[in-house]
Coordinates of C-alpha atoms and ligand atoms in Angstrom, one line a residue:
X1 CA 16.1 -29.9 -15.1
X2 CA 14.5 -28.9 -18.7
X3 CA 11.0 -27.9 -18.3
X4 CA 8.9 -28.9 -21.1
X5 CA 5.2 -28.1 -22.2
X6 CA 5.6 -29.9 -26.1
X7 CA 4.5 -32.7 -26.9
X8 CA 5.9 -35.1 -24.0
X9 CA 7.0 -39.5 -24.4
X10 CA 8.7 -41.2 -22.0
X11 CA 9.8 -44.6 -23.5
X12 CA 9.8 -47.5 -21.6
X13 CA 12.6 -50.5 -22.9
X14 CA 11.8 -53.9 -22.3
X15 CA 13.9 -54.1 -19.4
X16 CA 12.8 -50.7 -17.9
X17 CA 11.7 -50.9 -14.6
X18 CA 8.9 -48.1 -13.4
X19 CA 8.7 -46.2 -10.4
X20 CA 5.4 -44.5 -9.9
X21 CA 5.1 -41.5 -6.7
X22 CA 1.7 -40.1 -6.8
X23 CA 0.5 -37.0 -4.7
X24 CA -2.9 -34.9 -4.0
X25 CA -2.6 -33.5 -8.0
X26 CA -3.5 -36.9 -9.4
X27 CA -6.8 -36.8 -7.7
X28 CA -7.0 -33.4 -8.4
X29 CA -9.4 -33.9 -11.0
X30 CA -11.4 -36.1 -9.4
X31 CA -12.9 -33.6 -7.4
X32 CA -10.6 -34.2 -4.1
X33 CA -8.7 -31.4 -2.6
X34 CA -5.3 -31.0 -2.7
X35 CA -3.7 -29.7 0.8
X36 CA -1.5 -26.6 0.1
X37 CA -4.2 -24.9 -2.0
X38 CA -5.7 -23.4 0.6
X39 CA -3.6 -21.0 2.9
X40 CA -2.6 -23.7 5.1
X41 CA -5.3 -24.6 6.1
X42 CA -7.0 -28.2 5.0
X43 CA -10.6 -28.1 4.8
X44 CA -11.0 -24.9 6.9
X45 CA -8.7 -26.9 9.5
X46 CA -5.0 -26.4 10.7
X47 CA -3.0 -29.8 10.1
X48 CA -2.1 -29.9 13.5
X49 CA -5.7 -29.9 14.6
X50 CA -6.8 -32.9 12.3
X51 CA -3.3 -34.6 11.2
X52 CA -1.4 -35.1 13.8
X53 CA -0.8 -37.7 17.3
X54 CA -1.4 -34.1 19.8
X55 CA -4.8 -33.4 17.4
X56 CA -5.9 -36.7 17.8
X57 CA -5.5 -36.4 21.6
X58 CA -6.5 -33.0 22.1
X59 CA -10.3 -33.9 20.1
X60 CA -10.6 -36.9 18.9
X61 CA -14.1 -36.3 17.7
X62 CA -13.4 -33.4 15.6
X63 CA -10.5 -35.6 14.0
X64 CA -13.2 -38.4 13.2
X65 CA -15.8 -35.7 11.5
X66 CA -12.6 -34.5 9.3
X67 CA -11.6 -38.1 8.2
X68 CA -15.7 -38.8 7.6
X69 CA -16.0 -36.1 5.1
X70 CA -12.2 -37.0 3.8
X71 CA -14.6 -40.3 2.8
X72 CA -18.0 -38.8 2.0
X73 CA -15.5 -37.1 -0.5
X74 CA -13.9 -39.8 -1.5
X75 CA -16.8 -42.0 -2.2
X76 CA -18.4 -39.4 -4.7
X77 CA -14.8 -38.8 -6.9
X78 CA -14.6 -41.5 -9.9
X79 CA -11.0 -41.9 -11.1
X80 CA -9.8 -39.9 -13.9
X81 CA -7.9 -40.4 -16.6
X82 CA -4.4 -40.3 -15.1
X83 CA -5.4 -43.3 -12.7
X84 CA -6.7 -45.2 -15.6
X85 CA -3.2 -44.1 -17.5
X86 CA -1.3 -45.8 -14.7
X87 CA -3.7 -49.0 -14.7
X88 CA -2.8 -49.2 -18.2
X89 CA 0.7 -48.6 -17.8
X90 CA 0.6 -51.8 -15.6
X91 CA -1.9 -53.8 -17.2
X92 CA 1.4 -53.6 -20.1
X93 CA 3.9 -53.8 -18.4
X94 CA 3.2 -56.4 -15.5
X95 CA 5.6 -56.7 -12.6
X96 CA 7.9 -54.2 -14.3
X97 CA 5.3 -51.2 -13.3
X98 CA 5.2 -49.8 -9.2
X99 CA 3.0 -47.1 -7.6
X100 CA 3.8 -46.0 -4.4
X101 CA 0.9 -43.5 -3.5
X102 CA 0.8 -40.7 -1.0
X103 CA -2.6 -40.4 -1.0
X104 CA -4.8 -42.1 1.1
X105 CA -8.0 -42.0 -1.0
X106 CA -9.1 -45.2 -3.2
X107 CA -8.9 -44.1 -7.0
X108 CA -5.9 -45.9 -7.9
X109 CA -7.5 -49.2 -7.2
X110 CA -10.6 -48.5 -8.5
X111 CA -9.6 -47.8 -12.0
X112 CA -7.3 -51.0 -11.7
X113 CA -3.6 -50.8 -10.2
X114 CA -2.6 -53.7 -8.1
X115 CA 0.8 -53.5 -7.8
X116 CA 1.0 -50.2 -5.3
X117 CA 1.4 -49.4 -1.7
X118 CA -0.4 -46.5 0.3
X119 CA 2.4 -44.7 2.5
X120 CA 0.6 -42.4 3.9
X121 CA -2.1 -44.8 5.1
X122 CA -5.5 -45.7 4.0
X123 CA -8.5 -43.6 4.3
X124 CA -11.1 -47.1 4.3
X125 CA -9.6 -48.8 6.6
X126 CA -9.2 -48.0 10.7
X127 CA -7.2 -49.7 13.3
X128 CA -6.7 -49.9 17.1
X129 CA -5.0 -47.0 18.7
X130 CA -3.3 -48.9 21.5
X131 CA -2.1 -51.8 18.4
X132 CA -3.8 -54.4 21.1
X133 CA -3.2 -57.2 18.2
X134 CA -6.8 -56.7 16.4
X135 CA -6.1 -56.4 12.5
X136 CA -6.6 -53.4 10.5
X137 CA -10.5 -53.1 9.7
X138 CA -12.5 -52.0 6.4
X139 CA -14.0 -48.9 7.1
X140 CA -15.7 -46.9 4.8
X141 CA -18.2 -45.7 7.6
X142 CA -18.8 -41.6 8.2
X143 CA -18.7 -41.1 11.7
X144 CA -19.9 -37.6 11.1
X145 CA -22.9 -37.7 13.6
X146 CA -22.1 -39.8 16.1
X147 CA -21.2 -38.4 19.1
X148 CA -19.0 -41.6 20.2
X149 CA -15.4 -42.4 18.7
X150 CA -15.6 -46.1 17.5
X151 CA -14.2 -48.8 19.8
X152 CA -11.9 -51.4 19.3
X153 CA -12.9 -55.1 20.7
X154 CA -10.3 -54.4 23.3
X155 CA -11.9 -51.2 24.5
X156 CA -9.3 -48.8 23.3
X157 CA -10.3 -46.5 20.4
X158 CA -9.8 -47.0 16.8
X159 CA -8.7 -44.5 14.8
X160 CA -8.2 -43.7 11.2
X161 CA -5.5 -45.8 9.5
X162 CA -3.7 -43.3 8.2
X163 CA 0.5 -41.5 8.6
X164 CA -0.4 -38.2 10.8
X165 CA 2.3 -35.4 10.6
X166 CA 5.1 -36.8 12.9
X167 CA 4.3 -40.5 12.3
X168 CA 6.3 -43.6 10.1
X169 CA 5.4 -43.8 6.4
X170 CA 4.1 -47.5 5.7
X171 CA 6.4 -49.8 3.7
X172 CA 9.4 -48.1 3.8
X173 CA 11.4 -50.9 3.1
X174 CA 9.5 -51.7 0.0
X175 CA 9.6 -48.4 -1.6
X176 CA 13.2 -48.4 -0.8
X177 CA 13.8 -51.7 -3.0
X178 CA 11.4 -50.4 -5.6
X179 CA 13.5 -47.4 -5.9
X180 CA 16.8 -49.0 -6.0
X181 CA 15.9 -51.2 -8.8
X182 CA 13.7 -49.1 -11.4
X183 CA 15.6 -47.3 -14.1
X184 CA 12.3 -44.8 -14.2
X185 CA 10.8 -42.6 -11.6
X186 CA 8.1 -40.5 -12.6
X187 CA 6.3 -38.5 -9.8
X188 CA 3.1 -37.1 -10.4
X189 CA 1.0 -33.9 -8.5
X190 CA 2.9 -33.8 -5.7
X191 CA 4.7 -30.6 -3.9
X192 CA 8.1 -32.0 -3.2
X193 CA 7.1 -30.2 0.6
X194 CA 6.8 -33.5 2.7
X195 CA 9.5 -35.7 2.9
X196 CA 10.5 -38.6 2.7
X197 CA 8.8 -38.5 -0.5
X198 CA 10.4 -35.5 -1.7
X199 CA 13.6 -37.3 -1.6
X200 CA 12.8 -40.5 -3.8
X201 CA 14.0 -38.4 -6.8
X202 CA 16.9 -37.7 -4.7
X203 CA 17.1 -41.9 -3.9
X204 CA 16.9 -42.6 -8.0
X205 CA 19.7 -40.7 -8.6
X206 CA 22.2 -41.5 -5.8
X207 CA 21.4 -45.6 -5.5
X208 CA 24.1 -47.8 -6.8
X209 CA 24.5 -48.6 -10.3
X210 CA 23.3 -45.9 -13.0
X211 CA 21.0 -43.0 -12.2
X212 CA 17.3 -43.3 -12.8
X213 CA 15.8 -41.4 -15.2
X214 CA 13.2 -38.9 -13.5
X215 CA 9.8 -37.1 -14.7
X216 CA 7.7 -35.0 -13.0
X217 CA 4.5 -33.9 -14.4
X218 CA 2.2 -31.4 -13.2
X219 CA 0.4 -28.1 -13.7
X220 CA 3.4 -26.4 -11.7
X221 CA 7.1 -27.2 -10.7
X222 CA 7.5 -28.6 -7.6
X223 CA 9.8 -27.2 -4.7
X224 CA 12.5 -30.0 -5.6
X225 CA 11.8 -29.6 -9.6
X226 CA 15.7 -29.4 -9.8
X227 CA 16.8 -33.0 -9.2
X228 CA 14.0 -33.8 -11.6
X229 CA 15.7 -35.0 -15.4
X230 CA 12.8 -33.3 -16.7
X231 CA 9.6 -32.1 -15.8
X232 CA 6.3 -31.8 -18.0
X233 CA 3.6 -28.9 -16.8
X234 CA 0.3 -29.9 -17.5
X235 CA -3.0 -31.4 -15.7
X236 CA -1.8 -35.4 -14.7
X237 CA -5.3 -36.0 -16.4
X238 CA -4.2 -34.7 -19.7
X239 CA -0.6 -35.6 -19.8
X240 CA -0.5 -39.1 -18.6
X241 CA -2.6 -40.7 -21.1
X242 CA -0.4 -41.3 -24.1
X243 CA 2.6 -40.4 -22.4
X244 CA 3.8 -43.4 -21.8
X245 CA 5.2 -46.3 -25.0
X246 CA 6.2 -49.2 -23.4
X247 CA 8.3 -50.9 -26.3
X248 CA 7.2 -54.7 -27.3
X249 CA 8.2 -57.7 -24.9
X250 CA 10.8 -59.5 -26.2
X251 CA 10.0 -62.2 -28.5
X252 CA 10.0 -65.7 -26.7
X253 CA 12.6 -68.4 -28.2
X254 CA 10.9 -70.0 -31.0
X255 CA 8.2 -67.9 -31.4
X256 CA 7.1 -67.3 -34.2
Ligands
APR301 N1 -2.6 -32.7 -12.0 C1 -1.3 -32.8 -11.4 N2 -0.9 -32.1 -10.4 C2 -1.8 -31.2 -9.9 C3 -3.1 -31.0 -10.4 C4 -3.4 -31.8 -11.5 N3 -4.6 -31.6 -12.1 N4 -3.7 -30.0 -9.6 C5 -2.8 -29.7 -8.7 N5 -1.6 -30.4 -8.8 C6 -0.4 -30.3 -8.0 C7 -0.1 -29.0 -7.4 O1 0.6 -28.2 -8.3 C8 0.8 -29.4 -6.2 O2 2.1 -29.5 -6.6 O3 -0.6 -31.2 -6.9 C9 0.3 -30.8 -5.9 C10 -0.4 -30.9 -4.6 O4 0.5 -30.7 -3.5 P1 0.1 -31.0 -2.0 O5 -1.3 -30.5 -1.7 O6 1.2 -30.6 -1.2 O7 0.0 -32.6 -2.0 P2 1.1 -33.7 -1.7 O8 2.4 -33.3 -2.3 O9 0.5 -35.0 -2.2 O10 1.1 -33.7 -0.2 C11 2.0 -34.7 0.5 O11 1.3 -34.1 2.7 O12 -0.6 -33.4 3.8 C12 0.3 -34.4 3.6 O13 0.0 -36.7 4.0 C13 -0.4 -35.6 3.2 O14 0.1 -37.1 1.4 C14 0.0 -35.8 1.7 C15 1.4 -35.1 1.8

């Protein structure tokens, strides 16, 4: 790993392929609190109380008043300019660009990436506890003061669409064929605590064919900053911009 606080360029070939994990750090900025600032504790809460299957059971309510203010939250955070790097990065790059987000908040599509998945779930959407069949809802609604947990149509509860602690990350098998065939993987504000996305550095490198090349960039190294090629300390919302020079597409046959 070579640590590096200079000025920072990742190049991106022509026939690069990118690999983007984002954590809590990206939406840092925005105003949104990241989870292991704070003792343990998230929001004043234990994880277990509000992030878990048991929580859920034990109090339901007092898991719906934590994923309401999760949103009020979310609603009032604009993205910053590390999300608007990445829609960039995209926007020039096309197909050849991935974002694979851990977090659950909104930002990435509201300042323009398309091509990502949410593992961790979706804090605007909600879904059926007992997975009766009834599709995943939009849900942007604060349940904060109601004293009843939303019901599904087939009288089971609905609950917040997102991975608790002990749960399945969504599209594994996605992010597993994104990995396998970028030649880039730059993570972004994220711990390297909570796995399996602490491993996807650890995927890049091990896959068939050559080794990925791997960046991490944040305002301190993670706990896995060793399998990282490099990784660039700074604030995602003054690093990413201009980090990234994605060389010219190849001129088409009989272009001019
Ligand atoms: N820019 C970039 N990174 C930052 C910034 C910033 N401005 N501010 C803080 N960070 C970094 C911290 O240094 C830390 O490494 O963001 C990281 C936040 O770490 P965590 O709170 O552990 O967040 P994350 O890694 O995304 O957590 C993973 O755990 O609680 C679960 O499901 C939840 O998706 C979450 C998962």
């Amino acid at each position: 790993m070579a640590t590096e606080a200079f000025q920072d360029l990742i190049e991106i070939s022509a026939s690069d392929r990118v690999f983007v994990l984002t954590g809590a750090g990206i939406s840092a900025e925005s105003g949104l609190r990241t989870f292991r600032d704070s003792n343990g504790l998230w929001a004043g809460h234990r994880v277990e109380t509000v992030a878990t299957p048991e929580g859920w059971e034990a109090n339901p309510e007092l898991v719906w008043q934590f994923y309401s203010q999760r949103r009020r939250e979310a609603q009032a955070g604009q993205p910053n300019a590390a999300h608007y790097a990445l829609a960039e990065l995209e926007k020039r790059i096309g197909d050849r660009f991935f974002l694979c987000s851990q977090n659950v908040d909104d930002l990435h599509e509201r300042s323009g990436s398309r091509n990502m998945v949410h593992m961790h779930g979706e804090l605007f959407k909600s879904r059926c506890e007992a997975n009766c069949g009834a599709p995943i809802i939009e849900d942007s609604h604060s349940y904060n003061f109601i004293r009843e947990i939303p019901i599904c149509a087939c009288g089971s509860r609905l609950r917040p669409h997102i991975v608790w602690f002990g749960e399945i990350p969504l599209e594994m098998t996605r992010i597993q064929q994104e990995i396998d065939r970028c030649s880039i993987l730059v993570a972004v504000g994220t711990s390297g605590a909570v796995y399996p996305a602490a491993s996807f550095v650890h995927w890049a490198k091990v896959r068939r064919g050559a080794p990925a090349r791997t960046y991490y960039v944040g305002p301190e190294a993670p706990l896995n900053a060793n399998a990282f090629t490099r990784v660039i300390l700074g604030k995602a919302g003054e690093k990413l911009p201009g980090l990234f020079q994605p060389g010219e597409p190849p001129a088409l046959p009989g272009r001019q």
